[in-house]
Amino acid sequence: MTDMTPLAWIADAYETHCLTLAKGLTGHELLLRLGASPADTFTPRDDDEANEFLWAAAENYWSWGAARAGEADGWAFVLEPASCWGSISERLEHASLGTEVIFSSKVGGMGNVGYWQDGTRITGFDTMTPHDRAEQGQAADPDRLVEQMQRAGLFGNADDPCQRYGGLALLHEVTGLSVSQEQTALALSGKLPALGHGLEGRPQGGDGHLASGLPGAAGGAVGKPSRPQSAGRAKSSPGAGALPES
C-alpha cells in the first residue's frame, strides 16, 4: 500500500516513528533546533554503522533517540525510526522560529500531527480523531489544514487501512516532500534527547522563557510515547535500521 503516498513506506518500515519537516532549513539545522548536539551528529559510513546507531538508541531509549536528517523539495527532514522526541512542544516552538514546521508521529495505535509557524502552534490533532482539533490544546487556527486533511483521507472511516498513513499523507499534501528509504539509510544522523533531557528540561525564568534564552512553551510532549516496539519489526533490509525484536 506504499503507493498511497511517497512517505507511506515510513509507516510500513517503522512501527514507531516521527517525521519532522521544516521549510528552508538544512537537515543539520533542523537536528540542532530539535535538540541534537553538534558533537553527536555524524554521517554513517555504511549500513552496519547506521544500524548499530539504531541499536544503541534502542538500548538508551529513555536518554536519546536516533534521528536521520537531510533535505528534499525545499524542506529539511528529520526522521526518527524508533522514537518521537522531535514532537515535544518546546522543541517544535524553537524549530519553527522564522519558518514553518510540521510533524507526523506514530506510536503503536496512536498518531499525532502538529503544524507550527514562527514559534506558534497553528493546529494539531490525533489522527484517529481529526475532527477534534480544537480540543487538542492551544492552537492559533485549528482549521488551517482542513482542505489538505480531506485530500489526505483523514476524515475517512477509522477502520480503513488507509488511516495508517493519514499523517504522512498530510505531510506530503502540505509540503510536496518525497523522500525514499534509500535517501535516509545513510543520511546525516544525530541523537535527539529524550523527554526531560532537552530544551524542555531547562529551568524557566520569571518571564516564562527558558534560562538559555530560547522561548519556552506550555505543554510538553505531543503524543508522549511509552517505550515502543523495536523499529523495523516488519522489515529487515539493508539500511532499513532493523532492530532486534523484543
Coordinates of C-alpha atoms in Angstrom, one line a residue:
M1 CA 0.0 0.0 0.0
T2 CA 3.0 2.2 -0.2
D3 CA 1.8 3.8 -3.4
M4 CA -0.8 5.8 -1.4
T5 CA 1.8 8.5 -0.6
P6 CA 5.5 8.8 -1.2
L7 CA 6.0 8.8 2.5
A8 CA 3.9 5.7 3.3
W9 CA 7.0 3.4 3.4
I10 CA 7.9 5.0 6.8
A11 CA 4.8 3.5 8.5
D12 CA 5.5 0.2 6.8
A13 CA 9.1 0.1 7.9
Y14 CA 8.8 1.5 11.4
E15 CA 6.0 0.7 13.8
T16 CA 7.1 3.7 15.9
H17 CA 8.3 6.8 14.0
C18 CA 8.3 10.6 13.8
L19 CA 8.9 12.7 10.7
T20 CA 9.5 16.4 11.2
L21 CA 9.8 18.8 8.3
A22 CA 11.0 22.5 8.3
K23 CA 10.8 24.8 5.4
G24 CA 14.1 26.3 4.1
L25 CA 16.4 24.8 6.6
T26 CA 19.1 22.2 6.2
G27 CA 18.7 18.8 7.9
H28 CA 21.6 19.7 10.1
E29 CA 20.0 22.9 11.2
L30 CA 16.7 21.1 12.0
L31 CA 18.5 18.4 14.0
L32 CA 20.1 21.1 16.2
R33 CA 16.9 23.1 16.6
L34 CA 15.2 19.9 17.8
G35 CA 17.9 19.5 20.5
A36 CA 20.7 17.4 18.9
S37 CA 24.2 18.3 20.0
P38 CA 26.7 19.1 17.1
A39 CA 29.1 16.7 18.8
D40 CA 26.6 13.9 18.4
T41 CA 25.9 14.2 14.7
F42 CA 27.7 12.1 12.1
T43 CA 27.2 10.5 8.7
P44 CA 27.3 6.7 8.8
R45 CA 30.0 5.0 6.6
D46 CA 27.8 2.1 5.8
D47 CA 24.6 0.1 6.7
D48 CA 26.3 -1.6 9.6
E49 CA 27.3 1.7 11.3
A50 CA 23.8 3.1 10.6
N51 CA 22.1 0.1 12.2
E52 CA 24.5 0.0 15.1
F53 CA 23.4 3.5 15.9
L54 CA 19.8 2.5 16.0
W55 CA 20.6 -0.5 18.2
A56 CA 22.4 1.9 20.6
A57 CA 19.3 4.2 20.6
A58 CA 17.0 1.3 21.5
E59 CA 19.3 0.4 24.5
N60 CA 19.3 4.1 25.6
Y61 CA 15.7 4.9 24.7
W62 CA 14.9 7.0 27.8
S63 CA 18.0 9.1 27.3
W64 CA 18.0 9.7 23.5
G65 CA 16.6 8.6 20.2
A66 CA 18.3 8.1 16.8
A67 CA 17.4 10.6 14.0
R68 CA 18.3 10.8 10.3
A69 CA 18.3 14.2 8.6
G70 CA 18.5 15.7 5.1
E71 CA 16.8 18.0 2.6
A72 CA 14.3 17.4 -0.2
D73 CA 11.9 19.7 -2.2
G74 CA 12.9 22.8 -0.3
W75 CA 12.3 21.2 3.2
A76 CA 14.5 19.8 5.8
F77 CA 13.5 16.5 7.2
V78 CA 14.3 14.6 10.5
L79 CA 13.2 11.0 10.6
E80 CA 13.2 9.1 13.9
P81 CA 12.8 5.4 13.1
A82 CA 12.0 4.3 16.7
S83 CA 11.1 7.4 18.8
C84 CA 9.2 10.7 18.6
W85 CA 11.3 13.0 20.7
G86 CA 11.1 15.6 17.9
S87 CA 7.4 16.1 18.6
I88 CA 7.9 17.8 22.0
S89 CA 6.2 21.2 22.1
E90 CA 9.1 23.3 23.2
R91 CA 11.3 21.8 20.6
L92 CA 8.8 22.5 17.8
E93 CA 8.3 26.0 19.0
H94 CA 12.0 26.7 18.8
A95 CA 12.4 24.8 15.5
S96 CA 9.7 26.8 13.8
L97 CA 11.2 30.3 14.6
G98 CA 11.4 32.2 11.4
T99 CA 9.9 29.3 9.4
E100 CA 7.2 26.6 9.5
V101 CA 7.4 23.1 10.9
I102 CA 5.1 20.1 10.5
F103 CA 5.4 16.7 12.0
S104 CA 3.7 13.3 12.0
S105 CA 4.3 10.7 14.7
K106 CA 3.1 7.2 15.4
V107 CA 3.5 5.1 18.5
G108 CA 1.5 1.9 18.4
G109 CA -2.1 2.8 17.6
M110 CA -1.6 6.5 18.5
G111 CA -0.8 9.0 15.8
N112 CA -0.3 12.8 16.1
V113 CA 0.2 15.7 13.7
G114 CA 1.2 19.2 14.5
Y115 CA 1.9 22.4 12.5
W116 CA 3.8 25.4 13.8
Q117 CA 4.8 28.7 12.3
D118 CA 7.3 31.1 13.8
G119 CA 7.0 29.8 17.3
T120 CA 3.2 29.5 17.3
R121 CA 1.3 26.2 17.3
I122 CA -1.2 26.7 14.4
T123 CA -3.0 23.3 14.6
G124 CA -2.6 19.7 15.8
F125 CA -4.7 16.6 16.3
D126 CA -4.8 12.9 16.9
T127 CA -5.0 11.2 13.6
M128 CA -7.8 8.9 14.9
T129 CA -9.9 11.8 15.9
P130 CA -9.1 14.6 13.3
H131 CA -12.4 16.4 13.9
D132 CA -11.3 17.2 17.5
R133 CA -8.6 19.7 16.5
A134 CA -9.9 22.4 18.9
E135 CA -9.7 20.0 21.8
Q136 CA -6.0 19.2 21.3
G137 CA -4.6 22.1 23.3
Q138 CA -4.0 25.7 22.4
A139 CA -3.9 26.4 18.6
A140 CA -4.0 29.6 16.7
D141 CA -6.0 28.3 13.8
P142 CA -7.2 24.7 14.3
D143 CA -8.9 24.5 10.8
R144 CA -5.9 25.8 8.8
L145 CA -5.1 22.4 7.1
V146 CA -8.7 21.1 6.7
E147 CA -8.5 21.0 2.9
Q148 CA -5.2 19.2 2.9
M149 CA -6.6 16.8 5.5
Q150 CA -9.5 16.0 3.3
R151 CA -7.2 15.2 0.3
A152 CA -5.1 13.0 2.6
G153 CA -8.1 11.0 3.6
L154 CA -8.0 11.8 7.3
F155 CA -11.8 12.1 7.5
G156 CA -12.4 8.6 6.2
N157 CA -13.6 5.5 8.2
A158 CA -11.4 5.0 11.2
D159 CA -11.3 1.3 10.3
D160 CA -9.9 2.0 6.8
P161 CA -6.3 0.7 6.5
C162 CA -5.5 4.0 4.7
Q163 CA -5.8 5.7 8.0
R164 CA -2.5 4.2 9.0
Y165 CA -0.8 6.5 6.5
G166 CA -3.0 9.6 7.1
G167 CA -0.5 11.7 9.0
L168 CA 2.3 11.0 6.5
A169 CA -0.1 11.7 3.6
L170 CA -0.9 15.0 5.1
L171 CA 2.7 16.0 5.3
H172 CA 3.1 15.2 1.6
E173 CA -0.1 17.3 0.8
V174 CA 1.2 20.3 2.8
T175 CA 4.9 20.3 1.7
G176 CA 5.1 18.2 -1.5
L177 CA 8.1 16.5 0.0
S178 CA 9.0 13.0 -1.2
V179 CA 11.9 11.1 0.4
S180 CA 12.8 7.4 -0.1
Q181 CA 14.2 4.9 2.3
E182 CA 17.4 4.8 0.4
Q183 CA 17.8 8.6 0.9
T184 CA 17.5 8.2 4.7
A185 CA 19.5 5.0 5.2
L186 CA 22.9 6.7 5.3
A187 CA 21.8 10.2 5.9
L188 CA 23.3 12.6 8.5
S189 CA 22.4 11.1 11.9
G190 CA 22.2 12.5 15.4
K191 CA 20.9 11.9 18.9
L192 CA 17.7 13.6 19.9
P193 CA 17.4 13.9 23.7
A194 CA 14.5 12.0 25.3
L195 CA 11.8 13.9 27.2
G196 CA 13.2 16.0 30.0
H197 CA 16.7 15.8 28.6
G198 CA 16.4 18.7 26.1
L199 CA 15.2 22.3 26.0
E200 CA 12.0 21.4 27.9
G201 CA 14.1 20.2 30.8
R202 CA 15.8 23.5 31.4
P203 CA 14.6 25.9 34.1
Q204 CA 12.4 28.8 33.0
G205 CA 12.8 32.4 34.2
G206 CA 10.1 34.5 35.7
D207 CA 9.0 35.7 32.3
G208 CA 8.2 32.1 31.2
H209 CA 11.2 31.8 28.9
L210 CA 13.9 29.1 29.2
A211 CA 17.0 30.1 31.0
S212 CA 19.0 29.6 27.8
G213 CA 17.2 32.4 26.2
L214 CA 15.2 30.2 23.9
P215 CA 11.4 30.7 24.1
G216 CA 9.5 28.2 26.3
A217 CA 6.1 26.7 25.7
A218 CA 3.3 25.3 27.7
G219 CA 2.6 21.7 27.2
G220 CA 5.2 19.0 27.0
A221 CA 5.3 16.1 24.6
V222 CA 2.8 16.0 21.8
G223 CA 1.8 12.3 22.0
K224 CA 4.3 11.4 24.7
P225 CA 5.2 7.8 24.0
S226 CA 5.6 4.7 26.1
R227 CA 8.6 2.6 25.1
P228 CA 7.9 1.4 21.6
Q229 CA 8.4 -1.9 19.9
S230 CA 11.6 -2.3 18.1
A231 CA 11.9 -0.4 14.8
G232 CA 11.8 -2.4 11.6
R233 CA 9.9 -5.4 13.1
A234 CA 8.2 -6.0 9.7
K235 CA 11.3 -5.4 7.6
S236 CA 15.0 -6.2 7.9
S237 CA 16.6 -4.9 4.7
P238 CA 20.0 -3.3 4.4
G239 CA 19.9 0.3 5.6
A240 CA 16.4 -0.1 7.0
G241 CA 17.6 0.3 10.5
A242 CA 16.3 -3.1 11.6
L243 CA 16.5 -3.7 15.3
P244 CA 16.1 -6.9 17.3
E245 CA 12.7 -8.0 18.3
S246 CA 12.0 -7.6 21.9

